[in-house]
Amino acid sequence: MIPVLFVVTILVFSIIRFIPGEPARLILGEKATEQAVAALTEKLGLNEPLLTQYFLFLKQIFTLDFGNSFTYQMPVSELLASRFPVTLALTLMSTVISLVISLPLGYFAGVHKDKLGDQVVRTTSLVAISMPSFWVGLLLMIVFALKLKWLPAGGWADTLPEQFRCLILPAITQSLMTSALLLRNTRNSVVDITRMDYVDFARSKGISAGEVRSRHVMRNAMISTVTLLSMRMAAMLGGSVIIETVFSIPGIGKLASEAIFGRDYAVVQFVVLLFAVLVLVINLITDILYSFLDPRVNL
Amino acid sequence: MKRYHGASPLERKRSMPAWLTKPSLVVGVVIVVAVIILALFPQLIATYDPIATNTLASNQPPSAEHWFGTDFYGRNIFSRVIWGTRIDLLIGVLGVVIPFIIGGLIGLLAGYYGGVLDSLLMRITDIMMAFPFTILVITIMAILGQGLINLFIALWLVGWMSYAKLVRSEVLVLKDSEFIQAARVAGFSDARILFRHLLPNVISSAVVFAASDVVMCMLTGASMSFLGLGVQPPTPEWGSILNEGRTFITFAWWETFFPGLFLAVSGVGFSLLGDGLTDFLRTKGR
């Protein structure tokens, strides 16, 4: 993990240096004077040798002093700290919704393999996988916010219950593809596992059906589900760029797209770095979960 | 003595195209063929010029004249959506074909020869996997700038890894199997072993993945245009039509509904095709 993190910092560091042309000129626009461009280049530290620049960048990371955002005129660290909890809440909420939908339905479809219920569940999930999230989000917005007026159409609120209401539609949108993928995966695992000899053995020992289901079938089905879930959580963090833009939610996803449009490179760098760190943390948690689910796995 | 020519009736019955018996595969094929026809001959189906503006017909709801309504500039949305098929399909196909070839080749070589190439491949994929897919594409777009060509470059830079990993893992399983050893003993060149013996046996999982990857590429391409990073207006593309329509969502639902519907239906078509293909290859393999 540490070597990966190290290379990730090099990659993120390269972002601003890879951009064709002068970054300072891109930030300030076509009409900026030569002096202004030179001053900003100096301020961004882009005149230093690359190695020095990289060490300065590392120093920024370790001291959590990420410099100032050009558009927001505030420290990037404060910006990230205020935006991150929103995306975290959105991702967790989407994850919970996905699990609540996919595990029971996946089990149901797996047990009733090839019956009508299974066919319906499988086809629905296939359709859900192929839907563009931003379109589904807009449709939900039209129906539940604009027509029925049950939920806010987007934006953010000041109080916690209102903020929760603001997250409902985005979280449902975000969870759509994850639910569908998890469902298919759970279904297939359940189909494979119920065929296993140890399930027959457990039944023949006289263990109750419920216990066979929870201790033997679902627990083993969870192993591949956890792998997929960790991949999906990473993907949902990425998807937050789109969902948060659709619903105007002030999380790090929206911040990322705004920073890219505003050529706010200080923000771009550290948002991308934050995303990478989050993915690595998710992977670490997944590895720990494995050892709980499968006692054969040693950390 | 009577002699049979060709297959016996029994064999002929058995050799009826097996894919016809899978309804989901048939639906998938029908949708995909329809999308391809739309992309090839939009001028025959579209009723208006997709970029001609008409300020007198701004934001009009669907009618007999404008089936899908009009947008803010009075452009006919039906025609824009039909013409948009071409670019979206292009994104889906080109976004997959190039990574398929390059990634597949890298996977083949890395799996077969191992060594430096293999460890390099695994390290690169480890690091790239640390970034969420969308973030990776968006960041590359941010570096390169907006536009269709840069969108392709971003999709290619990210896409090849899955194919390389898939093919590599299949090659690792097969490279010490008896038929490859036999080919080596027979003195065949590496190139011949790689392309004539290994490739046909390792490619099927990559093909199956490619069908679902087309959906991913189309969705990603449309999302980038939706964010304003990909195809730029007034060029008709589903994501960018949606993005323009989003401003008027409070009263003009048709501007977001129809382009998204086409994107969703095409996505379902390719998914069904991929799903059917998986079933088909699995039953054939057994």
Coordinates of C-alpha atoms in Angstrom, one line a residue:
Chain A
M1 CA 0.0 0.0 0.0
I2 CA 2.8 2.5 0.9
P3 CA 4.6 2.0 -2.4
V4 CA 1.4 2.5 -4.3
L5 CA 0.6 5.6 -2.3
F6 CA 4.1 6.9 -3.2
V7 CA 3.6 6.4 -6.9
V8 CA 0.1 7.9 -6.6
T9 CA 1.7 11.1 -5.2
I10 CA 4.1 11.2 -8.2
L11 CA 1.2 10.9 -10.6
V12 CA -0.9 13.5 -8.9
F13 CA 2.1 15.8 -8.8
S14 CA 2.5 15.4 -12.5
I15 CA -1.1 16.5 -13.3
I16 CA -0.3 20.2 -13.3
R17 CA 3.1 19.7 -14.9
F18 CA 1.7 17.6 -17.8
I19 CA -0.7 20.3 -19.0
P20 CA 0.5 21.6 -22.3
G21 CA 1.4 25.3 -22.2
E22 CA 1.9 27.4 -19.1
P23 CA -0.4 26.5 -16.2
A24 CA -0.3 30.1 -14.9
R25 CA -1.5 31.4 -18.3
L26 CA -4.3 28.9 -18.3
I27 CA -5.4 29.9 -14.8
L28 CA -5.3 33.6 -15.5
G29 CA -6.8 33.5 -19.0
E30 CA -5.7 34.8 -22.4
K31 CA -5.7 38.5 -21.5
A32 CA -3.4 38.3 -18.5
T33 CA -0.2 40.3 -18.7
E34 CA 3.3 38.7 -18.9
Q35 CA 4.1 40.0 -15.4
A36 CA 1.0 38.5 -13.9
V37 CA 1.8 35.1 -15.5
A38 CA 5.4 35.3 -14.3
A39 CA 4.3 36.2 -10.8
L40 CA 1.8 33.4 -10.5
T41 CA 4.3 30.9 -12.0
E42 CA 6.7 32.0 -9.2
K43 CA 4.0 31.8 -6.6
L44 CA 3.0 28.3 -7.7
G45 CA 6.6 27.3 -7.4
L46 CA 6.8 26.2 -11.0
N47 CA 10.2 27.8 -11.6
E48 CA 12.0 25.5 -9.1
P49 CA 13.7 22.3 -10.3
L50 CA 11.2 19.4 -10.6
L51 CA 12.7 17.5 -7.7
T52 CA 12.5 20.5 -5.4
Q53 CA 8.9 21.0 -6.5
Y54 CA 8.1 17.4 -5.7
F55 CA 9.6 17.6 -2.2
L56 CA 7.6 20.8 -1.6
F57 CA 4.5 18.9 -2.7
L58 CA 5.3 16.0 -0.3
K59 CA 5.8 18.6 2.4
Q60 CA 2.4 20.1 1.7
I61 CA 0.8 16.6 2.0
F62 CA 2.5 15.8 5.3
T63 CA 1.8 19.2 6.9
L64 CA -1.8 19.1 5.5
D65 CA -1.1 22.6 4.1
F66 CA -2.5 22.3 0.6
G67 CA -2.2 26.0 -0.4
N68 CA -5.1 28.2 -1.4
S69 CA -7.9 27.6 -3.8
F70 CA -7.8 30.1 -6.7
T71 CA -11.6 30.3 -7.2
Y72 CA -12.8 30.0 -3.6
Q73 CA -10.0 32.1 -2.1
M74 CA -9.7 29.8 0.9
P75 CA -7.3 27.0 2.0
V76 CA -7.8 23.8 0.1
S77 CA -7.6 21.8 3.3
E78 CA -10.6 23.7 4.7
L79 CA -12.5 23.3 1.4
L80 CA -11.9 19.5 1.4
A81 CA -12.7 19.2 5.1
S82 CA -16.1 20.9 4.6
R83 CA -17.0 19.0 1.4
F84 CA -15.8 15.5 2.3
P85 CA -18.4 14.6 4.9
V86 CA -21.2 15.2 2.3
T87 CA -19.7 12.8 -0.2
L88 CA -19.0 10.3 2.6
A89 CA -22.6 10.4 3.7
L90 CA -23.8 10.1 0.1
T91 CA -21.6 7.0 -0.5
L92 CA -22.5 5.3 2.7
M93 CA -26.2 5.9 2.2
S94 CA -26.0 4.5 -1.4
T95 CA -24.1 1.5 0.0
V96 CA -26.8 0.8 2.6
I97 CA -29.6 1.1 0.1
S98 CA -27.7 -1.2 -2.3
L99 CA -27.2 -3.8 0.4
V100 CA -30.8 -3.7 1.6
I101 CA -32.1 -4.2 -2.0
S102 CA -29.5 -6.6 -3.4
L103 CA -28.9 -9.2 -0.6
P104 CA -32.5 -10.4 -0.1
L105 CA -33.4 -10.2 -3.8
G106 CA -30.2 -11.9 -4.8
Y107 CA -30.8 -14.7 -2.3
F108 CA -34.4 -15.0 -3.5
A109 CA -33.3 -15.2 -7.1
G110 CA -30.5 -17.7 -6.4
V111 CA -32.8 -20.0 -4.4
H112 CA -35.4 -19.9 -7.2
K113 CA -32.9 -20.3 -10.0
D114 CA -34.5 -20.1 -13.5
K115 CA -38.0 -19.7 -12.0
L116 CA -40.1 -16.7 -13.0
G117 CA -39.0 -14.6 -10.0
D118 CA -35.4 -15.2 -10.9
Q119 CA -36.0 -14.2 -14.5
V120 CA -37.7 -11.0 -13.5
V121 CA -35.1 -10.0 -11.0
R122 CA -32.2 -10.8 -13.4
T123 CA -33.7 -8.9 -16.3
T124 CA -34.5 -5.9 -14.1
S125 CA -31.0 -5.8 -12.8
L126 CA -29.6 -6.0 -16.3
V127 CA -31.7 -3.0 -17.3
A128 CA -30.5 -1.1 -14.2
I129 CA -26.9 -1.7 -15.0
S130 CA -27.3 -0.2 -18.5
M131 CA -29.0 3.0 -17.3
P132 CA -27.1 6.3 -17.4
S133 CA -27.1 7.5 -13.8
F134 CA -27.4 11.2 -14.6
W135 CA -30.5 10.4 -16.6
V136 CA -32.1 8.3 -13.9
G137 CA -31.3 11.1 -11.4
L138 CA -33.0 13.7 -13.6
L139 CA -36.1 11.5 -14.1
L140 CA -36.3 10.9 -10.3
M141 CA -36.0 14.7 -9.9
I142 CA -38.8 15.4 -12.4
V143 CA -41.1 12.8 -10.7
F144 CA -40.4 13.1 -7.0
A145 CA -39.3 16.7 -6.7
L146 CA -40.9 18.7 -9.5
K147 CA -44.2 16.8 -9.9
L148 CA -45.0 15.2 -6.5
K149 CA -42.9 17.7 -4.5
W150 CA -42.0 15.1 -1.9
L151 CA -38.3 15.8 -1.9
P152 CA -36.0 18.7 -2.7
A153 CA -34.9 18.8 -6.4
G154 CA -31.3 19.4 -5.4
G155 CA -29.1 21.8 -3.5
W156 CA -28.2 21.6 0.1
A157 CA -29.8 22.6 3.5
D158 CA -28.6 23.8 6.9
T159 CA -30.2 21.3 9.3
L160 CA -29.3 17.7 9.5
P161 CA -32.8 16.2 8.8
E162 CA -33.1 18.5 5.7
Q163 CA -29.6 17.5 4.5
F164 CA -30.7 13.9 4.9
R165 CA -33.8 14.6 2.7
C166 CA -31.5 16.2 0.1
L167 CA -29.4 13.0 -0.1
I168 CA -32.3 10.6 -0.6
L169 CA -32.8 11.0 -4.4
P170 CA -29.0 11.2 -5.2
A171 CA -28.4 8.1 -3.0
I172 CA -31.1 6.1 -4.8
T173 CA -29.7 7.1 -8.1
Q174 CA -26.2 6.3 -7.1
S175 CA -27.2 2.9 -5.6
L176 CA -29.0 1.7 -8.8
M177 CA -26.1 0.2 -10.6
T178 CA -24.4 -1.0 -7.4
S179 CA -27.6 -2.8 -6.3
A180 CA -28.0 -4.4 -9.7
L181 CA -24.4 -5.7 -9.8
L182 CA -24.4 -6.9 -6.2
L183 CA -27.7 -8.6 -6.8
R184 CA -26.4 -10.6 -9.8
N185 CA -23.3 -11.5 -7.9
T186 CA -25.2 -12.6 -4.8
R187 CA -27.6 -14.6 -6.9
N188 CA -24.8 -16.4 -8.7
S189 CA -22.9 -17.1 -5.5
V190 CA -26.0 -18.5 -3.9
V191 CA -26.6 -20.8 -6.9
D192 CA -23.1 -22.1 -6.7
I193 CA -23.0 -22.5 -3.0
T194 CA -26.3 -24.3 -2.5
R195 CA -24.8 -27.0 -4.8
M196 CA -21.9 -27.5 -2.5
D197 CA -21.5 -30.7 -0.5
Y198 CA -21.0 -28.9 2.8
V199 CA -24.5 -27.4 2.4
D200 CA -26.0 -30.8 1.9
F201 CA -24.0 -32.1 4.9
A202 CA -25.2 -29.2 7.1
R203 CA -28.8 -30.0 6.2
S204 CA -28.3 -33.7 6.8
K205 CA -26.9 -33.0 10.2
G206 CA -30.4 -31.6 11.0
I207 CA -29.4 -27.9 11.2
S208 CA -32.5 -25.7 10.7
A209 CA -33.0 -24.2 7.3
G210 CA -32.6 -20.7 8.6
E211 CA -29.3 -21.5 10.2
V212 CA -28.0 -23.2 7.0
R213 CA -29.1 -20.1 5.1
S214 CA -27.3 -17.6 7.3
R215 CA -24.3 -19.5 8.6
H216 CA -23.5 -21.6 5.5
V217 CA -24.9 -20.1 2.4
M218 CA -25.0 -16.3 2.9
R219 CA -21.8 -16.1 4.9
N220 CA -19.9 -17.7 2.0
A221 CA -21.8 -15.8 -0.6
M222 CA -20.7 -12.6 1.2
I223 CA -17.0 -13.2 0.4
S224 CA -17.3 -12.3 -3.3
T225 CA -20.0 -9.7 -2.4
V226 CA -17.5 -7.9 -0.2
T227 CA -14.9 -7.8 -3.0
L228 CA -17.5 -6.4 -5.4
L229 CA -18.8 -3.9 -2.9
S230 CA -15.4 -2.5 -2.3
M231 CA -14.9 -2.0 -6.0
R232 CA -18.4 -0.4 -6.3
M233 CA -17.7 1.9 -3.4
A234 CA -14.6 3.2 -5.2
A235 CA -16.7 3.5 -8.4
M236 CA -19.4 5.4 -6.5
L237 CA -16.9 7.8 -5.1
G238 CA -16.0 8.5 -8.7
G239 CA -19.6 8.6 -9.7
S240 CA -20.2 11.3 -7.1
V241 CA -18.7 13.7 -9.6
I242 CA -21.7 13.2 -11.8
I243 CA -24.4 12.7 -9.2
E244 CA -23.4 15.7 -7.1
T245 CA -23.3 17.8 -10.3
V246 CA -26.8 16.7 -11.2
F247 CA -28.3 17.4 -7.8
S248 CA -26.0 20.4 -6.9
I249 CA -24.7 18.7 -3.8
P250 CA -21.6 20.4 -2.3
G251 CA -19.4 17.3 -2.0
I252 CA -15.9 16.6 -3.2
G253 CA -17.2 15.2 -6.5
K254 CA -18.8 18.5 -7.5
L255 CA -15.7 20.3 -6.2
A256 CA -13.6 18.2 -8.5
S257 CA -15.6 19.0 -11.6
E258 CA -15.8 22.7 -10.6
A259 CA -12.1 22.8 -10.0
I260 CA -11.4 21.2 -13.4
F261 CA -13.6 23.8 -15.2
G262 CA -12.2 26.7 -13.1
R263 CA -8.6 25.4 -13.8
D264 CA -8.2 25.5 -10.0
Y265 CA -5.2 23.2 -10.1
A266 CA -4.4 23.3 -6.4
V267 CA -7.8 21.9 -5.7
V268 CA -7.7 19.4 -8.6
Q269 CA -4.4 17.9 -7.3
F270 CA -5.6 17.3 -3.8
V271 CA -9.1 16.2 -4.7
V272 CA -7.6 13.5 -6.9
L273 CA -5.2 12.6 -4.2
L274 CA -8.0 12.4 -1.7
F275 CA -10.0 10.0 -4.0
A276 CA -6.9 7.8 -4.4
V277 CA -6.4 7.6 -0.6
L278 CA -10.0 6.8 -0.1
V279 CA -9.9 3.9 -2.5
L280 CA -6.8 2.6 -0.7
V281 CA -8.6 2.9 2.6
I282 CA -11.6 1.0 1.2
N283 CA -9.3 -1.8 0.0
L284 CA -7.7 -2.0 3.4
I285 CA -11.1 -2.3 5.1
T286 CA -12.0 -5.0 2.6
D287 CA -9.0 -7.1 3.4
I288 CA -9.8 -6.8 7.1
L289 CA -13.4 -7.9 6.5
Y290 CA -12.2 -10.9 4.6
S291 CA -10.5 -12.3 7.6
F292 CA -13.8 -12.0 9.5
L293 CA -15.8 -13.8 6.9
D294 CA -13.2 -16.4 6.0
P295 CA -11.1 -17.6 8.9
R296 CA -8.6 -19.1 6.5
V297 CA -7.5 -15.7 5.4
N298 CA -4.6 -14.3 7.5
L299 CA -3.8 -10.6 7.4
Chain B
M1 CA -26.9 -48.6 -51.5
K2 CA -28.4 -45.4 -50.4
R3 CA -25.8 -42.8 -49.4
Y4 CA -26.5 -39.8 -47.2
H5 CA -25.2 -36.5 -48.4
G6 CA -24.5 -33.8 -45.9
A7 CA -25.9 -33.8 -42.4
S8 CA -28.6 -36.2 -41.3
P9 CA -32.0 -34.7 -40.4
L10 CA -31.2 -35.2 -36.7
E11 CA -27.9 -33.4 -37.0
R12 CA -29.4 -30.6 -39.0
K13 CA -32.0 -30.0 -36.3
R14 CA -29.2 -29.9 -33.7
S15 CA -27.2 -27.5 -35.7
M16 CA -30.0 -24.9 -35.9
P17 CA -28.3 -21.7 -34.7
A18 CA -28.3 -22.1 -31.0
W19 CA -28.4 -18.3 -30.3
L20 CA -31.9 -18.1 -31.8
T21 CA -33.2 -20.1 -28.8
K22 CA -32.2 -17.4 -26.3
P23 CA -34.8 -14.6 -26.3
S24 CA -32.6 -12.1 -24.4
L25 CA -29.8 -12.5 -27.0
V26 CA -32.3 -12.0 -29.8
V27 CA -33.7 -8.8 -28.3
G28 CA -30.1 -7.6 -27.7
V29 CA -29.1 -8.3 -31.3
V30 CA -32.3 -6.5 -32.6
I31 CA -31.5 -3.4 -30.5
V32 CA -27.9 -3.4 -31.5
V33 CA -28.6 -3.8 -35.2
A34 CA -31.2 -1.0 -34.9
V35 CA -28.6 1.3 -33.3
I36 CA -26.1 0.5 -36.0
I37 CA -28.7 1.3 -38.7
L38 CA -29.5 4.7 -37.0
A39 CA -25.8 5.5 -36.8
L40 CA -25.1 4.6 -40.4
F41 CA -28.2 6.3 -42.1
P42 CA -29.4 9.1 -39.8
Q43 CA -30.2 11.3 -42.8
L44 CA -32.9 8.8 -43.9
I45 CA -34.7 8.9 -40.5
A46 CA -34.1 12.3 -39.1
T47 CA -36.9 14.8 -40.2
Y48 CA -34.9 18.0 -39.6
D49 CA -31.4 19.4 -39.8
P50 CA -30.0 18.5 -36.3
I51 CA -28.2 21.8 -35.9
A52 CA -30.5 24.2 -37.7
T53 CA -32.0 26.7 -35.1
N54 CA -35.4 28.2 -35.2
T55 CA -36.1 30.9 -32.6
L56 CA -39.8 30.8 -33.4
A57 CA -40.1 27.2 -32.1
S58 CA -38.2 27.4 -28.8
N59 CA -38.8 24.7 -26.1
Q60 CA -41.9 23.3 -27.8
P61 CA -43.5 20.1 -26.3
P62 CA -43.7 16.9 -28.5
S63 CA -46.2 17.3 -31.3
A64 CA -47.0 15.8 -34.7
E65 CA -44.5 18.2 -36.2
H66 CA -41.7 17.8 -33.6
W67 CA -42.1 14.2 -32.3
F68 CA -39.7 14.7 -29.4
G69 CA -40.3 18.5 -29.1
T70 CA -37.7 21.2 -29.6
D71 CA -34.9 22.6 -27.5
F72 CA -34.2 26.2 -26.4
Y73 CA -32.8 27.1 -29.8
G74 CA -35.8 25.6 -31.6
R75 CA -33.8 22.6 -32.8
N76 CA -35.8 19.4 -33.5
I77 CA -34.8 17.0 -30.7
F78 CA -35.9 13.9 -32.6
S79 CA -33.4 14.7 -35.4
R80 CA -30.7 15.6 -32.9
V81 CA -31.1 12.3 -31.0
I82 CA -31.1 10.3 -34.2
W83 CA -27.9 12.0 -35.4
G84 CA -26.4 11.7 -31.9
T85 CA -26.5 7.9 -32.3
R86 CA -23.6 8.1 -34.6
I87 CA -21.2 9.7 -32.1
D88 CA -22.4 7.7 -29.1
L89 CA -22.0 4.4 -31.0
L90 CA -18.6 5.6 -32.2
I91 CA -17.6 6.3 -28.6
G92 CA -18.8 2.9 -27.5
V93 CA -17.1 1.0 -30.3
L94 CA -13.8 2.9 -30.7
G95 CA -13.6 3.2 -26.9
V96 CA -13.5 -0.6 -26.8
V97 CA -11.8 -1.8 -30.0
I98 CA -8.5 0.0 -29.4
P99 CA -8.1 -1.1 -25.8
F100 CA -9.2 -4.6 -26.8
I101 CA -6.4 -4.9 -29.3
I102 CA -3.6 -3.1 -27.3
G103 CA -4.6 -4.5 -23.9
G104 CA -5.1 -8.0 -25.3
L105 CA -1.7 -7.9 -27.0
I106 CA 0.0 -6.7 -23.8
G107 CA -1.8 -9.4 -21.8
L108 CA -0.8 -12.1 -24.2
L109 CA 2.9 -11.1 -24.2
A110 CA 3.0 -10.4 -20.4
G111 CA 1.3 -13.7 -19.6
Y112 CA 3.5 -15.8 -22.0
Y113 CA 6.9 -14.3 -21.4
G114 CA 6.4 -13.1 -17.8
G115 CA 9.5 -11.3 -16.4
V116 CA 9.9 -7.6 -16.5
L117 CA 6.9 -6.9 -18.9
D118 CA 4.6 -8.9 -16.6
S119 CA 5.7 -7.2 -13.3
L120 CA 5.5 -3.8 -15.0
L121 CA 2.0 -4.5 -16.2
M122 CA 0.9 -5.6 -12.7
R123 CA 2.5 -2.6 -11.0
I124 CA 0.8 -0.2 -13.5
T125 CA -2.6 -1.8 -13.0
D126 CA -2.1 -1.8 -9.2
I127 CA -1.5 2.0 -9.2
M128 CA -4.2 2.9 -11.7
M129 CA -6.7 0.8 -9.8
A130 CA -6.1 3.2 -6.9
F131 CA -8.1 5.8 -8.8
P132 CA -11.9 5.5 -9.4
F133 CA -12.5 5.0 -13.1
T134 CA -14.5 8.3 -13.5
I135 CA -11.9 10.3 -11.6
L136 CA -9.2 8.9 -13.9
V137 CA -11.0 9.7 -17.1
I138 CA -12.0 13.2 -15.8
T139 CA -8.4 14.0 -14.7
I140 CA -7.0 12.9 -18.0
M141 CA -9.6 15.1 -19.7
A142 CA -8.6 18.0 -17.4
I143 CA -5.0 17.6 -18.6
L144 CA -5.8 17.2 -22.3
G145 CA -8.7 19.6 -22.5
Q146 CA -12.3 19.1 -23.8
G147 CA -13.3 17.4 -27.0
L148 CA -14.1 14.1 -28.7
I149 CA -10.5 13.1 -29.5
N150 CA -9.3 13.8 -26.0
L151 CA -12.2 11.8 -24.7
F152 CA -11.1 8.8 -26.8
I153 CA -7.5 9.2 -25.6
A154 CA -8.8 9.2 -22.0
L155 CA -10.9 6.1 -22.6
W156 CA -8.0 4.3 -24.3
L157 CA -5.5 5.2 -21.6
V158 CA -7.8 3.7 -18.9
G159 CA -9.5 0.9 -20.8
W160 CA -6.6 -1.3 -22.0
M161 CA -5.8 -2.5 -18.4
S162 CA -8.9 -4.7 -18.0
Y163 CA -8.2 -6.5 -21.2
A164 CA -4.5 -7.0 -20.4
K165 CA -5.4 -8.4 -17.0
L166 CA -8.1 -10.7 -18.4
V167 CA -6.0 -12.1 -21.2
R168 CA -2.9 -12.4 -19.0
S169 CA -4.8 -14.5 -16.4
E170 CA -6.1 -16.8 -19.1
V171 CA -2.7 -17.2 -20.7
L172 CA -1.2 -18.1 -17.3
V173 CA -3.6 -21.0 -17.0
L174 CA -3.0 -22.3 -20.5
K175 CA 0.6 -21.7 -21.2
D176 CA 1.9 -24.9 -19.6
S177 CA -0.9 -27.1 -20.9
E178 CA -0.2 -30.0 -23.1
F179 CA -1.2 -28.6 -26.5
I180 CA 1.1 -25.6 -26.0
Q181 CA 4.0 -27.9 -24.9
A182 CA 3.3 -30.0 -28.0
A183 CA 3.4 -26.9 -30.2
R184 CA 6.7 -26.0 -28.7
V185 CA 8.1 -29.5 -29.1
A186 CA 7.0 -29.4 -32.8
G187 CA 9.3 -26.4 -33.1
F188 CA 6.7 -23.8 -33.9
S189 CA 7.8 -20.2 -33.6
D190 CA 6.6 -18.1 -30.6
A191 CA 4.5 -15.9 -32.8
R192 CA 2.7 -18.9 -34.2
I193 CA 2.1 -20.4 -30.7
L194 CA 0.9 -17.0 -29.4
F195 CA -1.5 -16.1 -32.2
R196 CA -2.6 -19.5 -33.6
H197 CA -2.7 -21.6 -30.5
L198 CA -3.1 -19.4 -27.4
L199 CA -5.1 -16.5 -28.8
P200 CA -8.2 -18.4 -29.9
N201 CA -8.4 -20.1 -26.6
V202 CA -8.0 -17.0 -24.3
I203 CA -10.0 -14.4 -26.2
S204 CA -13.5 -15.4 -25.3
S205 CA -13.6 -13.9 -21.9
A206 CA -12.2 -10.7 -23.3
V207 CA -15.0 -10.7 -26.0
V208 CA -17.7 -11.1 -23.4
F209 CA -16.2 -8.3 -21.3
A210 CA -16.0 -6.1 -24.4
A211 CA -19.8 -6.3 -24.9
S212 CA -20.4 -4.9 -21.4
D213 CA -17.5 -2.5 -21.8
V214 CA -19.2 -0.9 -24.8
V215 CA -22.0 0.1 -22.4
M216 CA -19.5 1.4 -19.9
C217 CA -17.8 3.5 -22.6
M218 CA -21.0 4.9 -24.0
L219 CA -22.2 5.8 -20.5
T220 CA -18.8 7.3 -19.6
G221 CA -18.6 9.2 -22.9
A222 CA -22.1 10.6 -22.4
S223 CA -21.4 11.5 -18.8
M224 CA -18.3 13.4 -19.8
S225 CA -20.3 15.3 -22.5
F226 CA -23.0 15.8 -19.8
L227 CA -20.4 17.4 -17.6
G228 CA -19.4 19.5 -20.5
L229 CA -16.0 17.8 -21.0
G230 CA -16.6 15.6 -24.0
V231 CA -18.5 16.4 -27.2
Q232 CA -19.2 20.1 -27.4
P233 CA -22.5 21.6 -28.6
P234 CA -24.0 22.1 -31.1
T235 CA -22.7 18.7 -32.2
P236 CA -25.6 16.3 -31.5
E237 CA -24.6 13.7 -28.8
W238 CA -26.9 12.2 -26.2
G239 CA -25.0 13.4 -23.2
S240 CA -24.6 16.9 -24.4
I241 CA -28.2 17.2 -25.6
L242 CA -29.2 16.1 -22.1
N243 CA -26.9 18.7 -20.5
E244 CA -28.4 21.5 -22.6
G245 CA -31.9 20.3 -21.7
R246 CA -31.1 20.1 -18.0
T247 CA -31.4 23.9 -17.7
F248 CA -35.1 23.7 -18.7
I249 CA -36.0 20.6 -16.7
T250 CA -38.6 22.4 -14.6
F251 CA -41.0 22.8 -17.6
A252 CA -39.5 20.9 -20.6
W253 CA -39.0 17.3 -19.6
W254 CA -38.7 16.1 -23.2
E255 CA -35.3 17.7 -23.6
T256 CA -33.8 15.4 -21.1
F257 CA -36.1 12.4 -21.4
F258 CA -35.5 11.3 -25.0
P259 CA -31.7 11.5 -25.4
G260 CA -31.4 9.5 -22.1
L261 CA -34.0 7.0 -23.3
F262 CA -32.0 6.3 -26.4
L263 CA -28.8 5.9 -24.3
A264 CA -30.6 3.6 -21.9
V265 CA -32.1 1.4 -24.6
S266 CA -28.8 1.1 -26.5
G267 CA -27.1 0.2 -23.2
V268 CA -29.7 -2.5 -22.5
G269 CA -29.2 -3.8 -26.0
F270 CA -25.5 -4.2 -25.6
S271 CA -25.9 -5.7 -22.1
L272 CA -28.4 -8.3 -23.3
L273 CA -26.0 -9.1 -26.2
G274 CA -23.1 -9.5 -23.7
D275 CA -25.2 -11.6 -21.3
G276 CA -26.5 -13.8 -24.1
L277 CA -23.0 -14.2 -25.4
T278 CA -21.8 -15.3 -22.0
D279 CA -24.5 -18.0 -21.7
F280 CA -23.9 -19.0 -25.3
L281 CA -20.1 -19.5 -24.9
R282 CA -20.6 -21.2 -21.6
T283 CA -23.0 -23.8 -23.0
K284 CA -20.9 -24.3 -26.0
G285 CA -17.8 -24.8 -23.9
R286 CA -19.5 -27.7 -22.0

